[in-house]
Short mmCIF file of C-alpha atoms (C1' of nucleotides) in Angstrom, two decimals:
data_model
loop_
_atom_site.label_atom_id
_atom_site.label_comp_id
_atom_site.label_asym_id
_atom_site.label_seq_id
_atom_site.Cartn_x
_atom_site.Cartn_y
_atom_site.Cartn_z
CA MET A 1 0.41 -0.30 -0.06
CA LEU A 2 1.31 3.36 -1.12
CA ASN A 3 0.80 6.40 0.92
CA ILE A 4 0.07 9.67 0.25
CA LEU A 5 0.19 13.07 2.05
CA ILE A 6 -2.43 15.96 0.90
CA CYS A 7 -1.41 19.07 2.70
CA ASP A 8 -3.91 22.02 2.40
CA ASP A 9 -5.71 24.43 4.31
CA ASP A 10 -8.89 23.85 2.93
CA ARG A 11 -10.78 20.72 4.37
CA ASP A 12 -12.96 20.21 1.29
CA ILE A 13 -10.18 19.67 -1.15
CA VAL A 14 -8.24 17.43 1.56
CA SER A 15 -11.39 15.44 1.56
CA ALA A 16 -12.13 15.62 -1.54
CA VAL A 17 -8.44 14.23 -2.74
CA LYS A 18 -8.43 11.83 -0.25
CA ILE A 19 -12.54 10.03 -1.53
CA TYR A 20 -10.83 9.99 -4.84
CA LEU A 21 -6.82 8.37 -4.59
CA SER A 22 -8.31 6.30 -1.83
CA ALA A 23 -10.56 4.64 -5.18
CA GLU A 24 -7.30 3.97 -6.07
CA ARG A 25 -6.27 1.96 -3.18
CA TYR A 26 -3.99 4.52 -2.31
CA ASN A 27 -3.58 4.88 1.66
CA VAL A 28 -4.25 9.17 1.95
CA ILE A 29 -3.69 11.13 5.08
CA GLY A 30 -4.15 14.64 5.45
CA CYS A 31 -2.71 17.73 6.70
CA ALA A 32 -3.18 21.48 7.12
CA SER A 33 0.03 22.85 6.86
CA GLY A 34 3.78 22.80 6.12
CA ASN A 35 4.79 22.25 9.98
CA GLU A 36 2.43 19.16 10.19
CA ALA A 37 3.50 17.75 6.71
CA LEU A 38 6.99 17.54 7.58
CA ASP A 39 6.24 16.01 11.37
CA ILE A 40 4.21 13.37 9.75
CA LEU A 41 7.22 12.57 7.13
CA LYS A 42 9.23 11.73 10.03
CA LYS A 43 7.00 10.18 11.74
CA GLN A 44 5.37 7.54 8.75
CA GLU A 45 6.76 6.11 5.24
CA ILE A 46 5.06 8.43 2.83
CA HIS A 47 5.73 7.93 -1.09
CA LEU A 48 4.27 10.99 -2.45
CA ILE A 49 3.40 14.28 -1.74
CA ILE A 50 0.20 17.21 -2.64
CA MET A 51 1.09 20.21 -1.34
CA ASP A 52 -0.52 23.67 -1.41
CA ILE A 53 1.64 26.78 -1.50
CA MET A 54 -0.53 29.65 0.92
CA MET A 55 -1.27 27.78 4.02
CA PRO A 56 -1.04 29.55 7.17
CA GLY A 57 1.79 28.59 9.43
CA MET A 58 4.69 27.28 7.10
CA ASP A 59 3.57 27.74 3.48
CA GLY A 60 4.31 24.75 1.25
CA ILE A 61 7.18 26.26 -1.11
CA THR A 62 9.33 26.59 2.10
CA ALA A 63 8.14 22.98 3.50
CA VAL A 64 9.45 21.53 0.32
CA ALA A 65 12.61 23.35 0.48
CA GLN A 66 13.09 21.78 3.65
CA LEU A 67 11.99 18.82 3.53
CA ARG A 68 14.18 18.40 0.11
CA LYS A 69 17.17 18.58 2.31
CA THR A 70 16.75 15.12 3.52
CA ASP A 71 14.26 13.67 1.07
CA ASN A 72 13.51 12.67 -2.02
CA ILE A 73 10.12 11.92 -2.51
CA PRO A 74 7.72 13.11 -5.47
CA VAL A 75 5.80 16.40 -4.38
CA ILE A 76 3.22 17.96 -6.72
CA PHE A 77 1.99 20.92 -6.02
CA LEU A 78 -1.71 21.70 -6.26
CA THR A 79 -2.59 25.39 -5.60
CA ALA A 80 -5.01 28.19 -6.84
CA LYS A 81 -1.62 30.55 -7.87
CA SER A 82 -1.29 29.58 -11.42
CA GLU A 83 1.08 32.61 -11.90
CA ASP A 84 3.73 30.94 -14.30
CA THR A 85 6.24 32.44 -12.22
CA ASP A 86 4.51 30.28 -9.41
CA LYS A 87 4.86 27.01 -11.58
CA ILE A 88 8.47 28.26 -12.24
CA LEU A 89 9.21 28.56 -8.37
CA GLY A 90 7.67 25.65 -7.20
CA LEU A 91 9.40 23.24 -9.94
CA ASN A 92 12.89 24.84 -9.26
CA ILE A 93 12.74 24.18 -5.27
CA GLY A 94 12.09 20.76 -5.69
CA GLY A 95 8.81 19.88 -6.94
CA ASP A 96 8.21 17.27 -9.56
CA ASP A 97 4.63 18.83 -10.72
CA TYR A 98 2.54 21.46 -10.51
CA VAL A 99 -1.22 21.35 -10.65
CA THR A 100 -3.38 24.39 -10.33
CA LYS A 101 -6.78 24.62 -8.89
CA PRO A 102 -9.66 24.18 -9.95
CA PHE A 103 -8.59 20.48 -11.14
CA ASN A 104 -9.90 17.38 -12.56
CA PRO A 105 -9.41 14.88 -10.37
CA VAL A 106 -8.97 12.21 -12.93
CA GLU A 107 -5.75 14.19 -14.18
CA LEU A 108 -4.38 14.78 -10.30
CA THR A 109 -4.47 10.98 -10.67
CA ALA A 110 -3.27 10.36 -13.76
CA ARG A 111 -0.26 12.87 -12.63
CA VAL A 112 0.27 10.71 -8.78
CA LYS A 113 0.30 7.89 -10.85
CA ALA A 114 3.09 9.01 -13.33
CA GLN A 115 5.15 10.21 -10.48
CA LEU A 116 4.46 6.94 -8.59
CA ARG A 117 5.18 5.09 -11.41
CA ARG A 118 8.83 6.37 -11.99
CA TYR A 119 9.77 6.98 -8.68
CA ILE A 120 9.15 3.40 -7.78
CA SER A 121 10.00 1.61 -11.12
CA LEU A 122 13.79 3.81 -10.51
CA GLY A 123 14.03 1.84 -7.04
CA GLY A 124 13.05 5.01 -5.19
CA ALA A 125 11.12 3.28 -3.18
CA GLN A 126 10.94 -0.28 -1.91
CA ILE A 127 7.35 -1.21 -2.11
CA ALA A 128 7.16 -3.58 1.12
CA GLU A 129 6.11 -6.44 -0.46
CA GLU A 130 2.93 -7.11 1.77
CA VAL A 131 2.99 -10.11 3.68
CA LEU A 132 0.19 -10.19 7.09
CA THR A 133 1.21 -12.72 9.62
CA ILE A 134 -0.74 -14.31 12.68
CA GLY A 135 0.01 -16.84 14.64
CA GLY A 136 1.80 -19.61 12.55
CA ILE A 137 -0.25 -18.21 9.32
CA VAL A 138 1.61 -16.27 6.57
CA LEU A 139 -0.23 -14.71 3.92
CA ASN A 140 1.74 -12.89 1.06
CA ASP A 141 -0.66 -10.85 -1.19
CA ALA A 142 1.56 -10.26 -4.17
CA ALA A 143 2.33 -14.05 -4.53
CA LYS A 144 -0.82 -15.07 -3.54
CA THR A 145 0.17 -17.73 -1.22
CA VAL A 146 -0.63 -18.95 2.67
CA SER A 147 1.17 -20.67 4.50
CA VAL A 148 0.86 -22.92 8.54
CA ASP A 149 3.12 -23.45 10.57
CA GLY A 150 5.68 -23.17 7.50
CA GLU A 151 3.32 -25.54 5.13
CA ALA A 152 1.65 -24.04 2.32
CA VAL A 153 -2.02 -24.56 1.43
CA THR A 154 -3.95 -23.44 -1.29
CA LEU A 155 -6.70 -21.41 -1.51
CA THR A 156 -9.18 -19.94 -3.94
CA PRO A 157 -9.49 -16.55 -4.47
CA THR A 158 -12.69 -15.86 -2.53
CA GLU A 159 -11.43 -18.09 0.32
CA PHE A 160 -7.83 -15.88 -0.01
CA ASP A 161 -9.65 -12.18 0.06
CA ILE A 162 -11.67 -13.51 2.82
CA LEU A 163 -8.71 -14.64 5.02
CA ARG A 164 -6.82 -11.44 3.74
CA LEU A 165 -9.71 -9.24 5.09
CA LEU A 166 -9.62 -10.57 8.40
CA MET A 167 -5.75 -10.89 8.85
CA LYS A 168 -5.74 -7.11 7.88
CA ASN A 169 -7.95 -6.34 10.78
CA PRO A 170 -7.09 -8.94 13.34
CA GLY A 171 -9.20 -9.50 16.33
CA THR A 172 -11.63 -7.31 14.80
CA VAL A 173 -15.35 -8.97 14.34
CA PHE A 174 -16.79 -8.84 10.77
CA SER A 175 -20.33 -9.97 10.51
CA SER A 176 -21.20 -12.40 7.60
CA SER A 177 -22.97 -9.60 5.45
CA ARG A 178 -20.20 -7.20 6.35
CA ILE A 179 -17.99 -9.69 4.93
CA TYR A 180 -19.70 -9.86 1.87
CA SER A 181 -19.84 -6.84 0.92
CA GLU A 182 -15.99 -5.95 1.21
CA VAL A 183 -15.08 -9.23 -0.79
CA TRP A 184 -17.95 -9.32 -3.30
CA ASN A 185 -18.37 -5.34 -3.43
CA ASP A 186 -22.04 -6.13 -3.48
CA SER A 187 -25.30 -6.12 -1.43
CA PRO A 188 -25.58 -8.99 0.81
CA LEU A 189 -28.84 -10.28 0.48
CA GLY A 190 -29.02 -13.89 2.21
CA ALA A 191 -25.26 -14.22 1.77
CA GLU A 192 -24.82 -15.63 5.30
CA ASN A 193 -25.20 -19.54 4.38
CA THR A 194 -22.50 -18.63 1.62
CA ILE A 195 -20.17 -17.07 3.93
CA ALA A 196 -20.60 -19.95 6.45
CA VAL A 197 -19.45 -22.27 3.51
CA HIS A 198 -16.63 -20.60 2.74
CA ILE A 199 -15.56 -20.61 6.61
CA ARG A 200 -15.68 -24.15 7.06
CA HIS A 201 -13.32 -24.64 3.88
CA ILE A 202 -10.77 -21.94 5.40
CA ARG A 203 -10.85 -23.88 8.65
CA GLU A 204 -10.20 -27.18 6.83
CA LYS A 205 -7.21 -25.66 5.27
CA LEU A 206 -6.19 -23.67 8.34
CA GLU A 207 -6.87 -25.57 11.46
CA ILE A 208 -6.15 -28.73 12.97
CA ASN A 209 -9.38 -29.25 13.96
CA PRO A 210 -12.13 -27.60 12.15
CA ALA A 211 -14.55 -27.80 14.68
CA GLU A 212 -11.90 -26.38 17.47
CA PRO A 213 -10.69 -23.09 15.93
CA ARG A 214 -7.51 -22.11 17.29
CA TYR A 215 -7.69 -18.70 14.70
CA LEU A 216 -10.62 -18.29 12.85
CA LYS A 217 -13.29 -17.58 15.71
CA VAL A 218 -16.53 -16.75 15.50
CA VAL A 219 -18.42 -15.03 17.71
CA TRP A 220 -22.39 -15.24 18.72
CA GLY A 221 -24.56 -13.08 16.73
CA GLN A 222 -21.65 -11.05 15.47
CA GLY A 223 -19.91 -13.00 13.15
CA TYR A 224 -16.11 -14.08 12.33
CA LYS A 225 -12.85 -12.93 13.37
CA ILE A 226 -9.11 -13.95 13.56
CA GLU A 227 -6.74 -14.14 16.40
CA GLY A 228 -3.21 -15.21 17.21
CA GLY A 229 -4.71 -17.43 19.78
CA GLY A 230 -1.81 -19.39 20.22
CA CYS A 231 -2.99 -22.82 22.28
CA GLY A 232 -6.56 -23.47 22.34
CA MET B 1 26.26 16.60 -21.24
CA LEU B 2 22.23 15.83 -21.23
CA ASN B 3 20.58 15.10 -24.53
CA ILE B 4 16.86 16.30 -25.19
CA LEU B 5 15.07 14.96 -27.82
CA ILE B 6 12.17 17.48 -29.43
CA CYS B 7 9.57 15.59 -31.41
CA ASP B 8 7.30 18.05 -33.15
CA ASP B 9 6.50 18.36 -36.97
CA ASP B 10 6.07 22.27 -36.27
CA ARG B 11 9.92 23.48 -37.07
CA ASP B 12 9.04 26.89 -35.08
CA ILE B 13 8.63 24.46 -32.32
CA VAL B 14 11.31 22.52 -32.19
CA SER B 15 13.78 25.31 -33.09
CA ALA B 16 12.49 27.40 -30.67
CA VAL B 17 12.32 24.78 -27.45
CA LYS B 18 16.15 24.07 -29.31
CA ILE B 19 17.28 27.87 -28.19
CA TYR B 20 15.60 27.73 -24.70
CA LEU B 21 17.20 24.53 -23.66
CA SER B 22 20.55 24.98 -25.59
CA ALA B 23 21.01 28.05 -23.22
CA GLU B 24 20.56 25.88 -20.11
CA ARG B 25 22.97 23.75 -21.62
CA TYR B 26 21.21 20.78 -23.05
CA ASN B 27 22.04 19.25 -26.01
CA VAL B 28 19.29 19.39 -28.24
CA ILE B 29 18.07 16.87 -31.08
CA GLY B 30 14.60 17.73 -33.02
CA CYS B 31 12.74 15.37 -34.76
CA ALA B 32 9.37 15.61 -36.93
CA SER B 33 7.21 12.12 -35.95
CA GLY B 34 7.28 9.27 -33.54
CA ASN B 35 8.62 7.27 -36.30
CA GLU B 36 12.13 9.47 -36.27
CA ALA B 37 11.60 9.80 -32.57
CA LEU B 38 12.21 6.02 -32.26
CA ASP B 39 14.94 5.51 -34.70
CA ILE B 40 16.92 8.21 -33.15
CA LEU B 41 16.36 6.43 -29.40
CA LYS B 42 18.17 3.14 -30.93
CA LYS B 43 21.10 4.71 -32.15
CA GLN B 44 21.90 7.57 -29.47
CA GLU B 45 21.99 8.09 -25.52
CA ILE B 46 18.72 10.40 -24.60
CA HIS B 47 17.84 11.56 -21.36
CA LEU B 48 14.30 12.95 -21.94
CA ILE B 49 11.61 13.12 -24.51
CA ILE B 50 9.53 16.00 -25.75
CA MET B 51 6.87 14.63 -27.71
CA ASP B 52 3.82 16.46 -29.03
CA ILE B 53 1.25 14.36 -29.78
CA MET B 54 -0.62 15.13 -33.31
CA MET B 55 2.18 14.19 -36.05
CA PRO B 56 2.23 12.88 -39.23
CA GLY B 57 3.17 9.57 -39.26
CA MET B 58 3.40 7.84 -36.23
CA ASP B 59 1.64 10.17 -33.00
CA GLY B 60 3.19 11.08 -30.06
CA ILE B 61 1.11 8.43 -28.23
CA THR B 62 1.56 5.20 -29.89
CA ALA B 63 5.34 6.24 -30.10
CA VAL B 64 5.75 6.51 -26.09
CA ALA B 65 4.14 3.38 -25.59
CA GLN B 66 6.19 1.74 -27.95
CA LEU B 67 9.47 3.31 -26.46
CA ARG B 68 7.86 2.53 -22.98
CA LYS B 69 8.52 -1.48 -23.70
CA THR B 70 11.94 -1.04 -23.55
CA ASP B 71 12.81 2.19 -22.14
CA ASN B 72 12.78 4.36 -19.07
CA ILE B 73 13.13 7.82 -20.00
CA PRO B 74 11.22 10.95 -18.69
CA VAL B 75 8.60 11.81 -21.55
CA ILE B 76 7.08 15.03 -21.29
CA PHE B 77 3.93 15.66 -23.47
CA LEU B 78 4.28 19.63 -25.22
CA THR B 79 0.73 19.63 -27.54
CA ALA B 80 -2.14 21.99 -28.35
CA LYS B 81 -4.48 19.17 -27.56
CA SER B 82 -6.00 20.94 -24.30
CA GLU B 83 -8.49 18.32 -23.16
CA ASP B 84 -8.17 16.57 -19.82
CA THR B 85 -9.13 13.54 -21.10
CA ASP B 86 -5.35 13.69 -23.70
CA LYS B 87 -4.04 14.71 -20.58
CA ILE B 88 -4.96 11.88 -18.59
CA LEU B 89 -4.08 9.32 -21.50
CA GLY B 90 -0.52 10.79 -22.00
CA LEU B 91 -0.08 10.55 -18.63
CA ASN B 92 -1.52 6.70 -18.08
CA ILE B 93 0.53 5.47 -21.67
CA GLY B 94 3.41 6.30 -19.23
CA GLY B 95 4.31 9.97 -19.70
CA ASP B 96 5.75 12.27 -16.81
CA ASP B 97 4.72 15.40 -17.82
CA TYR B 98 2.05 17.03 -19.97
CA VAL B 99 2.19 20.93 -20.73
CA THR B 100 -0.23 22.34 -23.38
CA LYS B 101 0.69 25.00 -26.26
CA PRO B 102 0.58 27.83 -26.05
CA PHE B 103 3.61 27.44 -23.28
CA ASN B 104 5.78 29.43 -21.29
CA PRO B 105 9.31 28.57 -22.12
CA VAL B 106 10.26 29.25 -18.77
CA GLU B 107 8.06 26.61 -17.38
CA LEU B 108 8.66 24.24 -19.71
CA THR B 109 12.37 24.24 -18.64
CA ALA B 110 11.58 24.02 -15.21
CA ARG B 111 9.57 21.39 -16.01
CA VAL B 112 12.62 19.54 -17.83
CA LYS B 113 14.97 20.57 -14.97
CA ALA B 114 12.16 18.90 -12.42
CA GLN B 115 12.09 15.64 -14.76
CA LEU B 116 16.00 15.52 -15.07
CA ARG B 117 16.74 16.11 -11.33
CA ARG B 118 14.55 13.22 -10.25
CA TYR B 119 15.85 10.77 -13.37
CA ILE B 120 19.19 11.24 -12.55
CA SER B 121 18.80 11.62 -8.99
CA LEU B 122 17.41 7.83 -8.82
CA GLY B 123 19.91 6.65 -11.09
CA GLY B 124 17.63 6.08 -14.22
CA ALA B 125 20.44 7.17 -16.44
CA GLN B 126 22.66 3.63 -15.82
CA ILE B 127 20.58 1.16 -17.37
CA ALA B 128 18.73 -1.08 -15.56
CA GLU B 129 19.73 -4.63 -14.76
CA GLU B 130 19.56 -6.98 -18.00
CA VAL B 131 20.04 -10.30 -17.45
CA LEU B 132 17.23 -11.62 -15.23
CA THR B 133 18.14 -15.49 -14.12
CA ILE B 134 14.74 -17.93 -12.83
CA GLY B 135 16.17 -21.27 -12.49
CA GLY B 136 17.15 -22.72 -15.64
CA ILE B 137 16.02 -19.80 -17.58
CA VAL B 138 18.02 -16.91 -18.08
CA LEU B 139 16.77 -13.54 -19.87
CA ASN B 140 18.76 -11.09 -21.45
CA ASP B 141 17.02 -7.77 -21.75
CA ALA B 142 19.62 -6.37 -24.19
CA ALA B 143 20.36 -8.93 -26.39
CA LYS B 144 16.75 -10.21 -26.22
CA THR B 145 17.51 -13.86 -25.66
CA VAL B 146 15.82 -16.28 -23.50
CA SER B 147 17.90 -19.57 -22.60
CA VAL B 148 16.50 -22.68 -21.02
CA ASP B 149 19.28 -25.06 -19.10
CA GLY B 150 21.83 -23.21 -21.77
CA GLU B 151 20.27 -24.21 -24.59
CA ALA B 152 18.63 -21.11 -26.57
CA VAL B 153 14.98 -20.54 -27.40
CA THR B 154 13.17 -18.09 -29.50
CA LEU B 155 11.01 -16.22 -28.24
CA THR B 156 7.91 -14.03 -30.36
CA PRO B 157 8.07 -9.94 -29.23
CA THR B 158 5.26 -10.54 -27.30
CA GLU B 159 5.96 -13.56 -25.89
CA PHE B 160 9.29 -12.01 -24.66
CA ASP B 161 7.31 -8.90 -22.99
CA ILE B 162 5.20 -11.21 -20.98
CA LEU B 163 8.53 -13.16 -19.73
CA ARG B 164 10.57 -10.34 -19.16
CA LEU B 165 7.24 -8.77 -17.03
CA LEU B 166 7.16 -12.09 -15.10
CA MET B 167 10.64 -12.72 -14.15
CA LYS B 168 10.82 -8.88 -12.87
CA ASN B 169 9.05 -10.13 -10.05
CA PRO B 170 9.50 -13.31 -9.44
CA GLY B 171 6.45 -15.15 -7.22
CA THR B 172 4.09 -12.12 -7.78
CA VAL B 173 0.84 -13.42 -9.28
CA PHE B 174 -0.26 -11.23 -12.59
CA SER B 175 -3.68 -11.56 -13.43
CA SER B 176 -4.46 -11.85 -17.17
CA SER B 177 -6.00 -7.98 -17.36
CA ARG B 178 -3.06 -6.89 -15.72
CA ILE B 179 -0.72 -8.36 -18.18
CA TYR B 180 -2.67 -7.45 -20.49
CA SER B 181 -2.49 -3.84 -19.56
CA GLU B 182 1.60 -3.92 -18.92
CA VAL B 183 2.72 -5.43 -21.92
CA TRP B 184 0.42 -4.01 -24.80
CA ASN B 185 -0.21 -0.68 -22.76
CA ASP B 186 -3.69 -1.24 -23.42
CA SER B 187 -6.84 -1.26 -21.57
CA PRO B 188 -7.75 -5.07 -21.04
CA LEU B 189 -11.23 -6.09 -22.48
CA GLY B 190 -11.37 -9.58 -23.03
CA ALA B 191 -7.91 -10.49 -23.43
CA GLU B 192 -8.04 -13.24 -21.25
CA ASN B 193 -7.98 -16.28 -23.88
CA THR B 194 -5.30 -14.45 -25.74
CA ILE B 195 -2.78 -14.38 -22.72
CA ALA B 196 -4.08 -17.70 -22.38
CA VAL B 197 -2.67 -18.92 -25.59
CA HIS B 198 0.51 -16.85 -25.73
CA ILE B 199 1.05 -18.62 -21.53
CA ARG B 200 0.50 -22.16 -23.46
CA HIS B 201 3.06 -21.05 -26.64
CA ILE B 202 5.67 -19.71 -24.01
CA ARG B 203 5.42 -22.89 -21.70
CA GLU B 204 5.65 -24.66 -25.17
CA LYS B 205 8.86 -23.10 -25.39
CA LEU B 206 10.40 -22.92 -21.52
CA GLU B 207 8.41 -26.44 -20.14
CA ILE B 208 9.64 -29.84 -20.62
CA ASN B 209 5.97 -30.81 -20.01
CA PRO B 210 4.03 -27.61 -20.71
CA ALA B 211 0.84 -29.48 -19.08
CA GLU B 212 2.78 -29.67 -15.59
CA PRO B 213 4.92 -26.54 -15.83
CA ARG B 214 7.79 -26.20 -13.56
CA TYR B 215 8.56 -22.29 -13.82
CA LEU B 216 5.21 -20.88 -15.39
CA LYS B 217 2.61 -21.33 -13.00
CA VAL B 218 -0.88 -20.79 -12.77
CA VAL B 219 -2.76 -19.74 -9.29
CA TRP B 220 -6.68 -20.51 -10.05
CA GLY B 221 -8.66 -17.41 -10.44
CA GLN B 222 -5.67 -14.81 -9.42
CA GLY B 223 -3.16 -15.42 -12.79
CA TYR B 224 -0.35 -16.50 -13.36
CA LYS B 225 3.48 -16.69 -11.59
CA ILE B 226 7.01 -17.82 -12.55
CA GLU B 227 8.62 -19.64 -9.55
CA GLY B 228 11.94 -20.92 -9.78
CA GLY B 229 10.60 -24.40 -8.78
CA GLY B 230 13.19 -26.43 -9.64
CA CYS B 231 12.24 -30.13 -9.22
CA GLY B 232 8.64 -31.34 -10.64
"C1'" DC C 1 1.54 -9.91 -54.70
"C1'" DT C 2 3.21 -14.02 -52.17
"C1'" DT C 3 5.11 -16.76 -48.08
"C1'" DC C 4 6.08 -17.04 -43.92
"C1'" DC C 5 5.54 -15.42 -39.34
"C1'" DT C 6 3.03 -13.98 -35.55
"C1'" DT C 7 -1.01 -12.83 -33.24
"C1'" DT C 8 -5.63 -12.91 -32.11
"C1'" DT C 9 -10.17 -15.56 -32.48
"C1'" DT C 10 -12.98 -19.17 -32.06
"C1'" DA C 11 -14.77 -23.16 -30.00
"C1'" DC C 12 -14.89 -26.55 -27.18
"C1'" DA C 13 -12.72 -30.01 -23.51
"C1'" DT C 14 -11.47 -29.91 -18.83
"C1'" DT C 15 -10.68 -28.69 -14.40
"C1'" DT C 16 -11.40 -25.94 -10.12
"C1'" DT C 17 -14.99 -22.72 -7.65
"C1'" DA C 18 -19.21 -20.75 -5.91
"C1'" DT C 19 -23.60 -21.10 -4.09
"C1'" DT C 20 -27.60 -23.11 -2.64
"C1'" DA C 21 -30.02 -26.16 -0.45
"C1'" DA C 22 -31.23 -29.39 2.81
"C1'" DT C 23 -29.58 -31.34 7.35
"C1'" DT C 24 -27.49 -31.20 11.78
"C1'" DA C 25 -25.25 -28.98 15.56
"C1'" DT C 26 -24.75 -25.77 19.28
"C1'" DA C 27 -25.63 -21.66 21.89
"C1'" DT C 28 -28.55 -18.57 24.39
"C1'" DA C 29 -32.27 -16.94 26.85
"C1'" DA C 30 -36.73 -17.83 29.01
"C1'" DT D 1 -35.50 -27.92 30.14
"C1'" DT D 2 -37.42 -25.99 25.58
"C1'" DA D 3 -37.90 -23.37 22.18
"C1'" DT D 4 -35.69 -20.30 18.97
"C1'" DA D 5 -32.00 -18.31 16.77
"C1'" DT D 6 -27.31 -19.04 14.99
"C1'" DA D 7 -23.80 -21.63 13.39
"C1'" DA D 8 -21.70 -25.94 10.94
"C1'" DT D 9 -21.90 -29.65 7.73
"C1'" DT D 10 -22.33 -32.00 3.74
"C1'" DA D 11 -23.35 -32.48 -1.16
"C1'" DA D 12 -25.21 -31.36 -5.67
"C1'" DT D 13 -25.81 -28.51 -9.06
"C1'" DA D 14 -24.23 -24.04 -11.39
"C1'" DA D 15 -20.95 -21.21 -12.79
"C1'" DA D 16 -16.67 -19.61 -14.24
"C1'" DA D 17 -11.97 -19.90 -15.16
"C1'" DT D 18 -8.08 -22.13 -17.91
"C1'" DG D 19 -6.14 -25.36 -21.35
"C1'" DT D 20 -5.92 -26.48 -25.93
"C1'" DA D 21 -6.26 -27.25 -31.24
"C1'" DA D 22 -7.12 -24.99 -34.90
"C1'" DA D 23 -8.39 -21.58 -38.37
"C1'" DA D 24 -8.23 -16.37 -39.39
"C1'" DA D 25 -6.30 -12.25 -39.46
"C1'" DG D 26 -2.59 -9.05 -39.74
"C1'" DG D 27 1.93 -7.71 -40.98
"C1'" DA D 28 6.94 -7.70 -42.66
"C1'" DA D 29 10.20 -9.02 -45.80
"C1'" DG D 30 11.20 -10.72 -50.04
#
DNA sequence: CTTCCTTTTTACATTTTATTAATTATATAA
DNA sequence: TTATATAATTAATAAAATGTAAAAAGGAAG
């Protein structure tokens, strides 16, 4: 999952950008000033920044000039200042692209992708291979593999998606209908039993004794969750 | 000295860009069609391309889609087509930036610098690894050759591109539609079977027993991957 | 224009997976 | 305990994905 930081004092812009980029499966973090942006950068791995210029506190140009001293990640300026001199300043100070408001969200998305494509293809960032581990279960999303105590097990696509959902949120209880909505992207009508069957199949493959699951547990009347419970 | 290729059928534009960028001490080469651009790329080391879209002969979009199959250098589209959909297409096909005519030469220069700065700081100027090895398969990207257990095999261009994609990311599963998007640079509509046929052809050439592949494996419902499985 | 090679399409067989329905088991509360 | 709701299990059927062969279409070279 790639993390994108959007920095703008206009909350509507931040939430709009969040919506558009989340739809493309980016993880979007918002903030409202240059200072905040620099703080977040220190604490968290960010793969791309979308930065306004005029903001209360530290402005975007200063913030980018600052972060360029240590950091190399792609920066796209997104701002109402449409003067060419502003663009030139932004790009010369270390920005990678410059988009003016009002902006076309699809164009912004395309520009984000273009920057990330280059950054990642040139090895500027290793995308952490998405591996989820709970107890003896290891799920590798890129390779679509799952192993239990070192032994590979073969899951069907649906089983894999359900397991990934639960493993991404260990301990969290998901009702059958919520699992259905998230995995099928569809409205869950009478899907209870369908889920129950898939859960059984997953248990048959993961658990020593499917009738007394160590990992994939049921919470009565609520749904299913996965836990690294270890001993039964 | 960095070499920049400007490709536009309008000679005035070419000479104007030459003047502006030469003043920044870039070495600027001009040409007037996509075909010419691809020819020059083969013969000469180019560090950045500025590309028009509408040109007689091969258009810019096609040319970039073509060169992206093998080449990684930054591309800035410079064109009169200012529709957002054109920008989005250009960026999605592998362009890095998009500037519309009439353009501010100082802004163009700033964008050229921004692209080169990133390209060079990330070391894109050196050619990436040229030889990929998995198990007994050796793929030489520069020579466009493949051998299995020391014996040369002849792949068609499409087969080669698919194999390279998989070998660049060993273990990672690629769905048919993703393979199609990445290799064809096109939207994958009903391409499932096309991919299946190419996969079969590759298997016929690489595998001892195509029906029980050692390397090019299918993950049911997910896609294909390549693995150095060794023993069957 | 013809020939040869590559790519795509078509059609069908085969394999694997998803869903449904019917049945049995289990937890909870009166 | 008993009724009731929820969950587990099983098997059968429908649906989907992949494998394969062969023909058609497309393109490049001579």
